[in-house]
Amino acid sequence: MGEVRRARFGRAIKIAGLAAVVAVSASGCSVDEVLRFGWPVGVTPQAEEMRHLWTILAVASLVVGVIVWGMTLWAVAFHRKKGEGELPRQFQYSLPVEIVSVVLPTIIVAAIFSYTVVVQNDVDKHITNPDVKIDVTAFQWNWKFDYPDNPTGRPVTTLGTSETIPILVLPTDRTIQFTLDSQDVIHSFFVPEFLFKRDVFPDPEKNDTDNVFVIDRIERQGAFVGRCAELCGSYHSAMNFEVRALTPDLYGRYLQFRTQNNAVTGVPNTAGEALAALNCGELCAPEAITTYPFHTNRGERSASQRTSS
């Protein structure tokens, strides 16, 4: 009977393994997608480092889980009570088992903790001379972006309004430092493709908060929606912005256009006008392409009505 049970148990394990392989293959997932365990694709080295940490945590958890589940099933299958009044063989005070059950988890936790600290330090690092500095100011319910120390030597500012989504133009392949501040309540600066968000406090020095973070680079061109990830008031959900990542050459030309006067208005070009002047396709669209203004009609107090068509 013991041999029969072992054979059945072995077949069950083989079938479970085959089912797992078929499930992964049938889903059309690549090895990289499987190892992501649902982690999104980021556009910065820090995002990829956090993905590696996530993969290690998931794999370690699965390994520990398989060991625990296997030992549990093994105990149930081969050491269960076999008859009335008969106890299965008892195992007590097994020194090797106790050593393994203490030492192995300690090693696993220490390794995970060490790697977590390494990734956290890189994500939260400060550097002395970043290539680009951006001052981010949040307010109910929009954003202002300033470009201090830009190569033109002239102030460049992008201010969002209820009718205009602010576009934060950034270069690819350059280190970028963000300095965050709020004019009123606590907000949160969040670009999903960065896989990172940080609360934006008013008076960060007085509130003893670290309001600076750095990304090593944006690895590809693109348009990425940005959001406030902190419930900050009635129109929190409408507090979006857009990151427009361009090549360093296009970024430099963008800054030049921002400091030149518009021939029609006679004042320096807005972000949208400067992007349109670059004429580089969809990534130079003068308005946001990943999100849109939310018209709040803040002055209205009556219930809105559906328009008849």
XYZ file of C-alpha atoms in Angstrom:
309
model
C 0.000 0.000 0.000
C 2.884 2.327 0.760
C 4.288 1.900 -2.738
C 0.877 2.585 -4.261
C 0.505 5.814 -2.298
C 3.985 6.938 -3.289
C 3.237 6.244 -6.948
C -0.011 8.199 -6.792
C 1.686 11.074 -5.018
C 4.430 11.155 -7.652
C 1.890 11.191 -10.479
C -0.003 14.032 -8.792
C 3.201 16.098 -8.575
C 4.010 15.455 -12.244
C 0.490 16.405 -13.339
C 0.618 19.635 -11.285
C 3.976 20.560 -12.814
C 2.761 19.791 -16.332
C -0.381 21.863 -15.739
C 1.746 24.837 -14.617
C 3.941 24.585 -17.739
C 0.885 24.321 -20.027
C -0.796 27.298 -18.322
C 2.257 29.512 -18.876
C 2.738 28.325 -22.474
C -0.924 28.675 -23.416
C -1.079 32.214 -22.065
C 1.559 33.339 -24.588
C 3.698 34.930 -21.872
C 7.444 35.274 -22.403
C 9.911 34.293 -19.689
C 10.481 37.977 -18.903
C 6.750 38.586 -18.514
C 6.394 35.557 -16.243
C 9.286 36.697 -14.044
C 7.685 40.131 -13.713
C 4.832 38.584 -11.716
C 2.565 41.448 -12.788
C 5.148 44.206 -12.220
C 4.643 47.007 -14.804
C 7.283 48.004 -17.347
C 9.148 51.135 -16.253
C 11.300 53.631 -18.140
C 14.064 54.328 -15.597
C 16.944 52.237 -14.172
C 15.430 52.643 -10.701
C 12.159 51.152 -11.949
C 14.047 48.137 -13.310
C 15.954 47.711 -10.044
C 12.675 47.637 -8.137
C 11.390 45.066 -10.634
C 14.414 42.841 -9.913
C 13.725 43.137 -6.183
C 10.083 42.253 -6.762
C 11.085 39.188 -8.821
C 13.501 37.989 -6.126
C 10.848 38.414 -3.428
C 8.258 36.565 -5.505
C 10.608 33.677 -6.376
C 11.834 33.366 -2.773
C 8.233 33.319 -1.539
C 7.311 30.628 -4.068
C 10.311 28.479 -3.122
C 9.493 28.709 0.582
C 5.827 28.064 -0.212
C 6.613 24.962 -2.277
C 8.819 23.583 0.509
C 6.117 24.187 3.136
C 3.329 22.813 0.938
C 5.470 19.796 -0.011
C 6.325 18.975 3.600
C 2.689 19.388 4.589
C 1.480 17.062 1.833
C 4.263 14.595 2.629
C 3.229 14.517 6.292
C -0.426 14.080 5.376
C 0.276 11.342 2.830
C 2.806 9.234 4.717
C 2.446 10.025 8.413
C -1.273 10.156 8.991
C -3.084 8.029 11.527
C -3.511 4.526 10.092
C -6.049 2.939 12.452
C -8.023 3.227 15.676
C -5.836 3.617 18.705
C -2.668 3.719 16.626
C -0.540 6.849 16.534
C 1.783 7.573 13.637
C 5.456 7.512 14.352
C 6.416 10.603 16.372
C 9.408 12.825 15.626
C 10.598 15.146 18.391
C 13.656 17.215 19.117
C 15.291 16.694 15.749
C 18.402 18.844 15.956
C 19.062 18.979 12.184
C 15.453 20.002 11.477
C 15.520 22.682 14.173
C 18.827 24.076 12.920
C 17.580 24.228 9.337
C 14.249 25.796 10.373
C 16.119 28.590 12.204
C 19.241 29.136 10.111
C 17.685 28.930 6.632
C 14.926 31.546 7.281
C 17.512 33.807 8.923
C 19.743 33.630 5.837
C 16.776 34.283 3.520
C 15.579 37.305 5.534
C 19.114 38.744 5.812
C 19.700 38.411 2.052
C 16.353 40.010 1.178
C 16.920 42.815 3.688
C 20.399 43.532 2.309
C 19.240 43.721 -1.291
C 16.228 45.845 -0.305
C 18.548 48.370 1.358
C 20.747 48.511 -1.761
C 17.762 49.210 -4.030
C 16.227 51.700 -1.585
C 19.479 53.643 -1.302
C 19.724 53.953 -5.084
C 16.090 55.025 -5.451
C 16.449 57.660 -2.707
C 19.959 58.840 -3.557
C 21.051 62.447 -4.050
C 23.782 63.466 -6.476
C 25.854 66.637 -6.582
C 25.566 67.705 -10.218
C 22.517 66.345 -12.044
C 22.212 67.132 -15.729
C 18.709 68.609 -15.313
C 16.982 70.175 -12.337
C 13.206 70.490 -12.106
C 11.317 72.339 -9.367
C 7.824 70.902 -8.950
C 5.172 72.949 -7.170
C 1.797 71.374 -6.452
C -1.347 73.307 -5.583
C -5.072 72.681 -5.529
C -5.554 71.360 -8.174
C -2.691 71.627 -10.623
C 1.062 71.805 -11.100
C 3.835 74.302 -11.821
C 7.192 73.197 -13.263
C 10.300 75.399 -13.187
C 13.615 74.771 -14.982
C 16.304 76.402 -12.805
C 19.887 76.421 -14.054
C 18.791 75.613 -17.607
C 21.389 76.256 -20.353
C 19.559 79.331 -21.697
C 20.146 81.229 -18.463
C 16.572 82.573 -18.587
C 13.639 81.470 -16.427
C 11.387 78.787 -17.921
C 8.110 77.922 -16.201
C 5.121 75.758 -17.132
C 1.893 76.425 -15.240
C -1.193 74.238 -15.505
C -4.734 75.606 -15.488
C -8.237 74.157 -15.444
C -8.255 74.368 -19.243
C -4.672 73.253 -19.901
C -2.820 70.116 -18.842
C 0.754 71.145 -17.898
C 3.391 69.354 -19.989
C 6.696 68.599 -18.270
C 9.261 68.231 -21.049
C 12.320 66.188 -20.069
C 15.348 64.780 -21.918
C 16.132 61.104 -22.285
C 19.504 59.696 -21.186
C 20.168 62.457 -18.652
C 20.166 62.461 -14.839
C 17.194 64.475 -13.591
C 16.675 65.888 -10.103
C 13.178 66.744 -8.898
C 12.632 69.150 -5.988
C 9.064 69.045 -4.668
C 7.010 71.649 -2.824
C 3.336 72.361 -2.153
C 1.521 75.673 -1.836
C -1.300 74.334 0.331
C -2.087 70.727 1.341
C -0.190 67.445 0.951
C -0.076 66.198 -2.637
C 1.863 63.346 -4.246
C 4.015 63.406 -7.387
C 3.454 60.183 -9.327
C 4.489 59.151 -12.832
C 3.386 55.493 -13.204
C 6.170 54.715 -15.724
C 8.750 55.826 -13.126
C 7.180 53.256 -10.730
C 7.846 55.775 -7.986
C 5.861 58.414 -6.148
C 6.673 60.826 -3.361
C 4.443 62.952 -1.147
C 4.659 66.690 -1.750
C 4.530 68.600 1.543
C 4.174 72.336 2.135
C 7.246 73.770 3.875
C 9.282 70.546 3.487
C 12.092 71.850 5.705
C 9.748 72.580 8.593
C 8.012 69.231 8.081
C 11.388 67.434 8.052
C 10.706 65.695 4.740
C 13.084 64.704 1.962
C 11.631 66.563 -1.010
C 14.359 65.688 -3.524
C 14.767 62.564 -5.636
C 16.812 61.656 -8.706
C 16.366 59.353 -11.682
C 19.448 58.228 -13.602
C 17.721 58.653 -16.956
C 14.544 58.158 -18.939
C 15.402 55.288 -21.239
C 13.092 56.007 -24.159
C 11.068 58.783 -25.726
C 7.392 58.882 -24.939
C 4.437 60.659 -23.395
C 3.564 59.537 -19.870
C 0.647 60.672 -17.757
C 1.444 62.024 -14.289
C -0.942 62.177 -11.369
C -1.429 63.341 -7.831
C -1.576 60.149 -5.775
C -2.738 61.789 -2.533
C -6.374 62.698 -1.877
C -5.946 66.465 -1.762
C -9.459 67.860 -2.174
C -12.553 67.963 -4.324
C -10.780 67.896 -7.701
C -7.934 65.554 -6.783
C -8.843 63.199 -9.655
C -8.460 66.046 -12.171
C -4.937 66.945 -11.018
C -3.034 65.375 -13.919
C 0.021 66.412 -15.890
C 2.028 64.885 -18.727
C 5.710 64.027 -19.004
C 7.024 64.400 -22.539
C 10.413 62.650 -22.887
C 12.408 63.883 -25.895
C 15.953 63.339 -27.122
C 18.548 65.712 -25.597
C 18.797 67.603 -28.914
C 15.046 68.212 -29.077
C 15.019 69.106 -25.390
C 17.706 71.755 -25.909
C 15.784 73.255 -28.829
C 12.604 73.202 -26.725
C 14.263 75.325 -24.046
C 15.481 77.760 -26.683
C 11.954 78.130 -28.057
C 10.635 78.689 -24.525
C 12.834 81.760 -24.137
C 11.966 83.236 -27.550
C 9.005 85.524 -28.034
C 6.016 84.278 -29.981
C 5.538 86.303 -33.158
C 1.790 86.595 -32.556
C 1.527 87.149 -28.817
C 4.800 89.011 -28.317
C 5.588 87.057 -25.146
C 7.777 83.952 -24.637
C 6.368 80.740 -26.092
C 4.287 78.502 -23.869
C 5.138 74.819 -23.541
C 2.582 73.949 -26.214
C 3.827 76.630 -28.619
C 7.447 75.547 -28.166
C 6.544 71.903 -28.770
C 4.592 72.816 -31.894
C 7.605 74.777 -33.172
C 9.767 71.660 -32.826
C 7.507 69.895 -35.337
C 8.607 66.367 -34.375
C 5.344 64.492 -34.765
C 3.036 63.228 -32.047
C 5.585 63.800 -29.277
C 5.569 67.502 -30.167
C 1.798 67.849 -29.988
C 1.003 71.197 -28.328
C -1.548 69.625 -25.971
C -1.437 66.565 -23.729
C -2.081 63.257 -25.498
C -2.257 60.925 -22.470
C -4.895 62.803 -20.484
C -7.291 65.692 -20.893
C -8.572 68.630 -18.819
C -11.453 67.865 -16.527
C -13.893 70.741 -16.825
C -15.157 71.097 -13.293
C -17.586 73.988 -13.841
C -16.702 75.067 -10.340
C -19.023 78.053 -10.423
C -22.124 75.945 -11.010
C -24.141 74.771 -8.030
C -27.079 73.083 -9.784
C -27.049 69.458 -10.882
C -25.678 68.863 -14.353
C -28.095 67.639 -17.022
C -27.461 65.417 -19.995
C -27.613 67.354 -23.244
C -30.166 66.108 -25.748
C -28.783 64.914 -29.071
